[in-house]
Short mmCIF file of N, CA and C in Angstrom, two decimals:
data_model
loop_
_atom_site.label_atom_id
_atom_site.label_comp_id
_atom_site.label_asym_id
_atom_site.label_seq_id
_atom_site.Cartn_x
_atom_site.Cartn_y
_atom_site.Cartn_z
N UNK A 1 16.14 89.18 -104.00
CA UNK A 1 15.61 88.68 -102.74
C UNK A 1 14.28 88.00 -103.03
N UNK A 2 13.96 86.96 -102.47
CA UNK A 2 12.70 86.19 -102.37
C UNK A 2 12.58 84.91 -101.53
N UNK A 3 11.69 84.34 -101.65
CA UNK A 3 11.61 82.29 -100.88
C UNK A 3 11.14 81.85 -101.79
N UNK A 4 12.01 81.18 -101.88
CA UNK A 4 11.64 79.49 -102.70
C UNK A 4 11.40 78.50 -101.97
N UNK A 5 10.47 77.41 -101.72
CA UNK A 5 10.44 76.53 -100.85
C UNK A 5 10.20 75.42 -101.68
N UNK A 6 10.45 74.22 -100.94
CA UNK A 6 10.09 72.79 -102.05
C UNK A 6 9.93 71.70 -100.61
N UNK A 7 8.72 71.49 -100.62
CA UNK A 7 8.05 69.74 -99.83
C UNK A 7 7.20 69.17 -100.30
N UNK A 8 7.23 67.87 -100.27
CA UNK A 8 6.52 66.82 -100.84
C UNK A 8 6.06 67.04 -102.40
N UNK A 9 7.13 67.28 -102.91
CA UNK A 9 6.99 67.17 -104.51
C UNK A 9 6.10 68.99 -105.40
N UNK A 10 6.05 69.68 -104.01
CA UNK A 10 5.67 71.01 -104.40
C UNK A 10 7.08 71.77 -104.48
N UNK A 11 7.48 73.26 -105.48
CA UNK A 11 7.99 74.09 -105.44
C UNK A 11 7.44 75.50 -105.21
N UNK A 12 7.96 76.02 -104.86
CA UNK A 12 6.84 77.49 -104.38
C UNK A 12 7.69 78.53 -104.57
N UNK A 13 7.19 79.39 -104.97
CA UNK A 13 7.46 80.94 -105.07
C UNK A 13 7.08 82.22 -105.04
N UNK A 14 7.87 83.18 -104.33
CA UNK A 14 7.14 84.12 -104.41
C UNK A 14 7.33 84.96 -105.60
N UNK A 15 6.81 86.05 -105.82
CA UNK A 15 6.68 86.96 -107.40
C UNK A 15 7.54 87.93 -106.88
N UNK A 16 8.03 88.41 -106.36
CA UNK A 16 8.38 90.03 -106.38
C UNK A 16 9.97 90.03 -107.01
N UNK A 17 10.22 90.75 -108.08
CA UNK A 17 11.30 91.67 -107.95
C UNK A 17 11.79 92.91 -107.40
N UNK A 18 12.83 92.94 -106.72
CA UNK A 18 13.24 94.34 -106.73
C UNK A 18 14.59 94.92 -107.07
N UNK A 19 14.96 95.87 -106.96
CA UNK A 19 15.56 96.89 -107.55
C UNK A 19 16.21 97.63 -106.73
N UNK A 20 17.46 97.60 -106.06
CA UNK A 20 18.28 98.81 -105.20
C UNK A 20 17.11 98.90 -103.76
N UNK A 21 16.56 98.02 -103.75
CA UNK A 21 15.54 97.82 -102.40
C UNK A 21 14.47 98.16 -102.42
N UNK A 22 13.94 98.26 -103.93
CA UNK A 22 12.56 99.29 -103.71
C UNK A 22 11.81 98.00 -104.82
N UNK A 23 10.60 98.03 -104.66
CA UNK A 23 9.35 97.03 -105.21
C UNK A 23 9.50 97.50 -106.64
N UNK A 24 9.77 96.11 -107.55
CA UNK A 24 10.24 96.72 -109.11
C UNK A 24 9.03 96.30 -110.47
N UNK A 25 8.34 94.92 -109.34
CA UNK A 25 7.45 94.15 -110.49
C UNK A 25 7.50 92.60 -109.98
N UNK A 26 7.10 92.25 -110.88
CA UNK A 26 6.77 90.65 -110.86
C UNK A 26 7.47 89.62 -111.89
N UNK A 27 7.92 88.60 -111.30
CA UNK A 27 8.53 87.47 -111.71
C UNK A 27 8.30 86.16 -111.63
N UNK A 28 7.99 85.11 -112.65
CA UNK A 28 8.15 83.74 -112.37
C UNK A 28 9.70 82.86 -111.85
N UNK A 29 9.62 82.67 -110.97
CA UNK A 29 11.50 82.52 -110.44
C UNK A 29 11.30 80.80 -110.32
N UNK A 30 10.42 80.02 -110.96
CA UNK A 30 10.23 78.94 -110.68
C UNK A 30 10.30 78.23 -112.65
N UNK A 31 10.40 77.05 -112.46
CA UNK A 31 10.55 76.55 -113.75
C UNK A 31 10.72 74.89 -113.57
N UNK A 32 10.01 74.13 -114.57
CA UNK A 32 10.05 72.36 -114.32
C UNK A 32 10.73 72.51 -115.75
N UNK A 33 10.85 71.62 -115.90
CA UNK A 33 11.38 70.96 -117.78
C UNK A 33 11.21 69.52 -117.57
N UNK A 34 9.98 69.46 -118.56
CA UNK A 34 9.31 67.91 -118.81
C UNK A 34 10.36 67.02 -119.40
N UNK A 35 11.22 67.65 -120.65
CA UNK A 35 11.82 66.90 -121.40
C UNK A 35 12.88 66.02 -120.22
N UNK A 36 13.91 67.16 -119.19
CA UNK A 36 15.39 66.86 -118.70
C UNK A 36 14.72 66.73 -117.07
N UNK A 37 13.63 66.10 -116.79
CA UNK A 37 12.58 66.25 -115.51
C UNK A 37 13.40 67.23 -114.41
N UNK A 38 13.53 67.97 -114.82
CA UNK A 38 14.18 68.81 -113.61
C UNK A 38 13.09 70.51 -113.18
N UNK A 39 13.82 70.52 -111.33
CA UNK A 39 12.61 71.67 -111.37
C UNK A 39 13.60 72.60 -110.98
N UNK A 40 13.64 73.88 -111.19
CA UNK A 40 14.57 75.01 -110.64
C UNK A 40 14.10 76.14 -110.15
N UNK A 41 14.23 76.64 -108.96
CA UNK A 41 13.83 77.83 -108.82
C UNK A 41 15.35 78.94 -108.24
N UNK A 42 15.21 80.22 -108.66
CA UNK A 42 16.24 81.04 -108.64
C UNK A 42 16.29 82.18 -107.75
N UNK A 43 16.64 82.29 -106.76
CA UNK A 43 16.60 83.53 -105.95
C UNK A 43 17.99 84.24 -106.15
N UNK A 44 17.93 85.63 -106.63
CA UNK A 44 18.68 86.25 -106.87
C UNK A 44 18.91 86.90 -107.95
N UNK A 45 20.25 87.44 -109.10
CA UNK A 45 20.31 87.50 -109.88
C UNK A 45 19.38 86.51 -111.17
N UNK A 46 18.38 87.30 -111.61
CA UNK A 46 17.44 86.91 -112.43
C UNK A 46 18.02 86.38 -113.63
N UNK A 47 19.41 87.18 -114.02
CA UNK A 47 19.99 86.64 -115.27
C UNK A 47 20.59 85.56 -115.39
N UNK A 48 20.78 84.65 -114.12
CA UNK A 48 21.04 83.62 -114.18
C UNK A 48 20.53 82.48 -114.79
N UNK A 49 19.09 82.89 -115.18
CA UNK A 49 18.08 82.04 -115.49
C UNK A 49 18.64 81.33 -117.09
N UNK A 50 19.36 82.08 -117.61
CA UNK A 50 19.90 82.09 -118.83
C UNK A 50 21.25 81.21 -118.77
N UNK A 51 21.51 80.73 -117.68
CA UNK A 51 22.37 79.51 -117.48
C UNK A 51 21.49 78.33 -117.24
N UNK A 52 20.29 78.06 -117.08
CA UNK A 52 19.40 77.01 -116.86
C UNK A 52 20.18 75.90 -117.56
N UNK A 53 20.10 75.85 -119.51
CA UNK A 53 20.48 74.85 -119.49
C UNK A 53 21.47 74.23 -118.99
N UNK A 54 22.75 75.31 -118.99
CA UNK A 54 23.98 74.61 -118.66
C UNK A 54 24.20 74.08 -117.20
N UNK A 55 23.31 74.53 -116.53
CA UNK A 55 22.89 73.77 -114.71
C UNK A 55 22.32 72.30 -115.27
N UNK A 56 21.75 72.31 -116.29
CA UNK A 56 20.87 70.76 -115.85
C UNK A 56 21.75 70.21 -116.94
N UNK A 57 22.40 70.88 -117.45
CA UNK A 57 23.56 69.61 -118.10
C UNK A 57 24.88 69.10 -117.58
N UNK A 58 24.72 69.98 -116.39
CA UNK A 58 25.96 69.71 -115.43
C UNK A 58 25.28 68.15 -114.72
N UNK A 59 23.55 69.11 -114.25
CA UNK A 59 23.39 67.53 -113.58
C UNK A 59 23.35 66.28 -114.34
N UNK A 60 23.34 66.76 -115.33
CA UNK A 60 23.13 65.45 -116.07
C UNK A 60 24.35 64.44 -116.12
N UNK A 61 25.35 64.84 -115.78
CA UNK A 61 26.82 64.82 -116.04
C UNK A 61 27.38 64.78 -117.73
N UNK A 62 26.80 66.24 -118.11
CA UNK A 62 26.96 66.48 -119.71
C UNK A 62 28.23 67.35 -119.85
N UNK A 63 28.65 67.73 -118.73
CA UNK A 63 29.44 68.82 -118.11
C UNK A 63 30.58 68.30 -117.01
N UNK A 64 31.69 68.92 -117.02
CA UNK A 64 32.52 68.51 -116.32
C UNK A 64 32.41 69.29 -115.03
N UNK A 65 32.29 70.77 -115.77
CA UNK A 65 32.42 72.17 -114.18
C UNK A 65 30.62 72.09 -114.33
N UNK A 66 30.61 72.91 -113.42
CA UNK A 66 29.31 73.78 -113.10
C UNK A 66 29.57 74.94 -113.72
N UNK A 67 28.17 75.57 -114.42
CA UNK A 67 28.89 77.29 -114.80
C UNK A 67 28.78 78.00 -113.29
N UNK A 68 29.49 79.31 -113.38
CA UNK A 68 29.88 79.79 -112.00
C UNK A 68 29.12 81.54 -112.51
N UNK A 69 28.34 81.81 -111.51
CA UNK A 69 27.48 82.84 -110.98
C UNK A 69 27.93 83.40 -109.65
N UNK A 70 27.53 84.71 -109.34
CA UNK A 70 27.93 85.21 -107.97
C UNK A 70 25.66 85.91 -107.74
N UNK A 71 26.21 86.07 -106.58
CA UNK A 71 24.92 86.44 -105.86
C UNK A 71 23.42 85.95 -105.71
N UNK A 72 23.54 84.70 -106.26
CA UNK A 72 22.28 83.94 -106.82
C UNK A 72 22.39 82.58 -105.93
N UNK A 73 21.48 81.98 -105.38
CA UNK A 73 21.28 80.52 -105.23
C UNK A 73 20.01 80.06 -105.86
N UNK A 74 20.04 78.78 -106.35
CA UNK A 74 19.23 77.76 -107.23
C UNK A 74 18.91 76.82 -106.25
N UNK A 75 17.82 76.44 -106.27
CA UNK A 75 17.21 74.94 -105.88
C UNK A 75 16.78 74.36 -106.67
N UNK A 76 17.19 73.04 -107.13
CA UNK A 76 17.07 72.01 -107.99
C UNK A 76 16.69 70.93 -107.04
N UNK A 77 15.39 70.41 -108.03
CA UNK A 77 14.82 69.08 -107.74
C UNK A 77 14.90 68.30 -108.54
N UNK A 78 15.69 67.23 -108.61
CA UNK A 78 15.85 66.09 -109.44
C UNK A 78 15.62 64.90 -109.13
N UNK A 79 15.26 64.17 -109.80
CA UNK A 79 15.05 62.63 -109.50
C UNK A 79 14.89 62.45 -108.15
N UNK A 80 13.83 63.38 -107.28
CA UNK A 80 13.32 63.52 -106.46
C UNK A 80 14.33 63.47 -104.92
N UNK A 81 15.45 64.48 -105.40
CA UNK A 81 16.56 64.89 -104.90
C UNK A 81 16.73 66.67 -104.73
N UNK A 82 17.14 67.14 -103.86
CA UNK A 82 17.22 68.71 -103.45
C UNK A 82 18.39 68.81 -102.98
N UNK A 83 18.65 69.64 -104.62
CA UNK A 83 20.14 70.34 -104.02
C UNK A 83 20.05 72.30 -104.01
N UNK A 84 21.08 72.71 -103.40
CA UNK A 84 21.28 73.74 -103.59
C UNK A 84 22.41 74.15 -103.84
N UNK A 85 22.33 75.27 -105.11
CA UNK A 85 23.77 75.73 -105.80
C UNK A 85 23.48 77.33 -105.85
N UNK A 86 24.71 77.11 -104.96
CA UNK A 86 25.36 78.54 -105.05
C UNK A 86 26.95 78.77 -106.43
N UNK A 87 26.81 80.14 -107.02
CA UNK A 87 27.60 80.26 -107.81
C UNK A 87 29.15 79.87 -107.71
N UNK A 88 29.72 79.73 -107.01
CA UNK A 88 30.66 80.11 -106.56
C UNK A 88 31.31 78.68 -105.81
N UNK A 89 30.18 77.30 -105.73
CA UNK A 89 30.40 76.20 -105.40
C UNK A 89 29.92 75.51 -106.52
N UNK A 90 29.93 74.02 -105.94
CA UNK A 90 29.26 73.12 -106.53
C UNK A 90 28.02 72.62 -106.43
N UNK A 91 27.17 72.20 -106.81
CA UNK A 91 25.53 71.83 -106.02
C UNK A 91 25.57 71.12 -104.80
N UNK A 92 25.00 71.16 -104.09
CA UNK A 92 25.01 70.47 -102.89
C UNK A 92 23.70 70.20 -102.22
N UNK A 93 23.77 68.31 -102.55
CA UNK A 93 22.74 67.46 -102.32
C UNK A 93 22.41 67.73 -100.64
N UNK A 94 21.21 68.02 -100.58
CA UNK A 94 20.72 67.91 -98.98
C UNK A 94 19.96 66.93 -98.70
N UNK A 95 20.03 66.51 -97.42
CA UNK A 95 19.55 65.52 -96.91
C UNK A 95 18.17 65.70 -96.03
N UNK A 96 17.04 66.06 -96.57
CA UNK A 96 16.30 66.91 -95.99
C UNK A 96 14.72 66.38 -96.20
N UNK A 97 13.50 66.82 -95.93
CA UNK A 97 12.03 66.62 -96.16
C UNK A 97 11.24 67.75 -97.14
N UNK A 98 12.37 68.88 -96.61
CA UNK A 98 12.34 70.13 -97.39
C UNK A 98 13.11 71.21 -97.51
N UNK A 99 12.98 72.03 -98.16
CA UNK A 99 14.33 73.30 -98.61
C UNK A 99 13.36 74.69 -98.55
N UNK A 100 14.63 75.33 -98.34
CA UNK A 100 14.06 76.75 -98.69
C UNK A 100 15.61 77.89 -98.91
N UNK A 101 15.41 78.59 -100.17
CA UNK A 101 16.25 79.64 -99.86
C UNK A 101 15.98 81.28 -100.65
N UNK A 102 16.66 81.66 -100.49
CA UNK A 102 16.02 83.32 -100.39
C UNK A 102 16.19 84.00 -99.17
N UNK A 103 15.87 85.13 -99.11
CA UNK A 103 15.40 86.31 -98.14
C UNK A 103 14.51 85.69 -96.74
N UNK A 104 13.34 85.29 -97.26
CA UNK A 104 12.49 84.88 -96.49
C UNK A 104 12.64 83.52 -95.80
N UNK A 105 13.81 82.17 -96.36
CA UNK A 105 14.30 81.24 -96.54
C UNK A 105 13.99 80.34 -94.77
N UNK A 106 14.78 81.42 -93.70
CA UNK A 106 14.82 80.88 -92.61
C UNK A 106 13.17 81.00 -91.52
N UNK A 107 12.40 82.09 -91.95
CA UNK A 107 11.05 81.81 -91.95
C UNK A 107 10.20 80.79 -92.44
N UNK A 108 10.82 80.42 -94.04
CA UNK A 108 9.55 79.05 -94.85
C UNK A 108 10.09 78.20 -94.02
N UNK A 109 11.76 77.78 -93.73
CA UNK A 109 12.28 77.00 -92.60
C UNK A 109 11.49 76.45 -91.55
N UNK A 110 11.20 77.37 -90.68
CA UNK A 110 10.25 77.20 -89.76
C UNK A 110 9.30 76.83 -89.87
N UNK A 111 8.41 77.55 -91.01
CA UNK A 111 7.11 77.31 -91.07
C UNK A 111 6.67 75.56 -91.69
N UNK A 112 7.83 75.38 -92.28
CA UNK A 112 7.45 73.59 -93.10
C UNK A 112 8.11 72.78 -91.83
N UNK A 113 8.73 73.28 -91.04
CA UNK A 113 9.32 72.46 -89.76
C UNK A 113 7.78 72.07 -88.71
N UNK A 114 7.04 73.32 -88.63
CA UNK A 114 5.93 73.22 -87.84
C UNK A 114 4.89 72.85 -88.64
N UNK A 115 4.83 72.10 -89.88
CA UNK A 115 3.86 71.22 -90.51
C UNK A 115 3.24 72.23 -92.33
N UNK A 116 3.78 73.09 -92.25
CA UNK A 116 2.82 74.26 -93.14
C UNK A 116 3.70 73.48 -94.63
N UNK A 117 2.82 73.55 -96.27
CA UNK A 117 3.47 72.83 -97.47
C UNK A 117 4.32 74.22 -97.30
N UNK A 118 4.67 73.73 -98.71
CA UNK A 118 5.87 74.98 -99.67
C UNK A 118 4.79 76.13 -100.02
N UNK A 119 3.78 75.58 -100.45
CA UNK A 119 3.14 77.09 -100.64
C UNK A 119 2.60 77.69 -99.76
N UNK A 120 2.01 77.46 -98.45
CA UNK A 120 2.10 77.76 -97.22
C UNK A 120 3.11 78.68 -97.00
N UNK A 121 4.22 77.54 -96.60
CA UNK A 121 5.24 78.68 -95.82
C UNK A 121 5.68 80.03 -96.67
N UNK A 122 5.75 79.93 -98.15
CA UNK A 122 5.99 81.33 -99.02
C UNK A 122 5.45 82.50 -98.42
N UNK A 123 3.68 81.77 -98.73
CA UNK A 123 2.96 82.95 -98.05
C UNK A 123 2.90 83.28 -96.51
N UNK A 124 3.53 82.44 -96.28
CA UNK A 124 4.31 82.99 -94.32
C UNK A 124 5.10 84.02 -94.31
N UNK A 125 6.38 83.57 -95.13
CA UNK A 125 7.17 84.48 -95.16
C UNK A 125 6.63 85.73 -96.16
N UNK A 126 5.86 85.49 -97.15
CA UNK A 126 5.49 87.09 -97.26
C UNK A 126 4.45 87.97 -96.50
N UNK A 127 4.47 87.71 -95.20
CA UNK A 127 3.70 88.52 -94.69
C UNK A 127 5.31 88.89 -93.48
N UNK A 128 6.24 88.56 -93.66
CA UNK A 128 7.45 88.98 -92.59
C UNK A 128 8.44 89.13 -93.25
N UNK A 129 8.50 88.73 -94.43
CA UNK A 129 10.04 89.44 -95.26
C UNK A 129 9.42 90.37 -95.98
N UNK A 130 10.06 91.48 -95.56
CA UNK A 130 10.26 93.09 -97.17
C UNK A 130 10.26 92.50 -98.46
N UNK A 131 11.51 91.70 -98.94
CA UNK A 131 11.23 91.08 -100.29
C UNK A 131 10.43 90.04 -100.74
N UNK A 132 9.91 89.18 -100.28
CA UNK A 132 8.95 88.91 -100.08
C UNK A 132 7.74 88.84 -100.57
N UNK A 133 7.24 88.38 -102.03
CA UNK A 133 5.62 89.07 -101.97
C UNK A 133 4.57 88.39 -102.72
N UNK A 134 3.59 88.33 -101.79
CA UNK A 134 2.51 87.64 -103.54
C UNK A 134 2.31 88.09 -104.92
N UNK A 135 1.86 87.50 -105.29
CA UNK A 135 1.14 86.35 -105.74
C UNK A 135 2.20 85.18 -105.37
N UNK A 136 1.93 83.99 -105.54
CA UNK A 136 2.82 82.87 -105.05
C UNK A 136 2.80 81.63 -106.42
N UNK A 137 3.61 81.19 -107.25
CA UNK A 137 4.18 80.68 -108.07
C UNK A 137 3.78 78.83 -107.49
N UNK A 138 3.30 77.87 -107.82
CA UNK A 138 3.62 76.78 -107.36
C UNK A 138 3.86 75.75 -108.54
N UNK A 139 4.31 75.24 -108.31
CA UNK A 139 4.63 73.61 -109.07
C UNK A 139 4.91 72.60 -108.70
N UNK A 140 3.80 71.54 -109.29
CA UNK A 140 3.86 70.65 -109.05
C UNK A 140 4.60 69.35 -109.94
N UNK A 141 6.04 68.82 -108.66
CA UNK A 141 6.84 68.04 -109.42
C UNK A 141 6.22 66.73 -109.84
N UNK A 142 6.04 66.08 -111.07
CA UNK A 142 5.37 64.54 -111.20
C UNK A 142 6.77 63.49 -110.87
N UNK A 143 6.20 62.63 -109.85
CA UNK A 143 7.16 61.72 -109.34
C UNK A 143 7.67 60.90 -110.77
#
């Protein structure tokens, strides 16, 4: 559980892991790669992170499938494009100003709807989602 949010070339995150519902520690759930310009952030299954490359070689079209995960969604920013991939689909380009997904997801929603960045609304939603929590992760995508 967590929020990831992404507007105007920011990604945001919050730190918390947990564990069977209980506060476990801290995590970077955010990640750019200078070389393949891509930005990813991961809510969910953490071990997914260990499919990174094979996500950005899908986008790359290095790959025919997508690799397939359960319980996790990814937000990818590419070539100044936001998709979201769930395991179990294919990525899916949104048509949007900004994203958010996670726990807290339909709160950062709101909060970047009523003007607040990506790192803003994180720390919105961690003051109203349980999973939820600071410190807050940001990155900045270079156009």
């Amino acid at each position: 559980m967590t929020t990831i949010a992404y507007k105007n070339g920011i990604l945001a995150a919050d730190s918390a892991v947990t564990i069977n519902n209980m506060y476990a520690g801290k995590v970077n759930k955010i990640t750019y790669d200078e070389e393949k310009k891509v930005a990813i952030g991961i809510s969910g299954n953490m071990f997914v992170s260990t499919l990174v490359d094979k996500i950005v070689a899908y986008m790359n079209g290095e790959l025919e499938k997508p690799p397939e995960f359960e319980d996790t969604d990814i937000l990818i920013v590419k070539d100044g494009k936001v998709y979201v991939y769930q395991g179990e689909h294919y990525p899916v380009l949104l048509e949007s100003d900004f994203a958010s997904i996670g726990s807290g997801s339909q709160i950062a929603m709101g909060a970047m709807a009523a003007g607040a960045t990506a790192e803003e609304a994180v720390s919105i939603a961690s003051e109203m989602d349980v999973f939820t929590r600071k410190p807050i992760n940001v990155i900045k995508i270079p156009c």
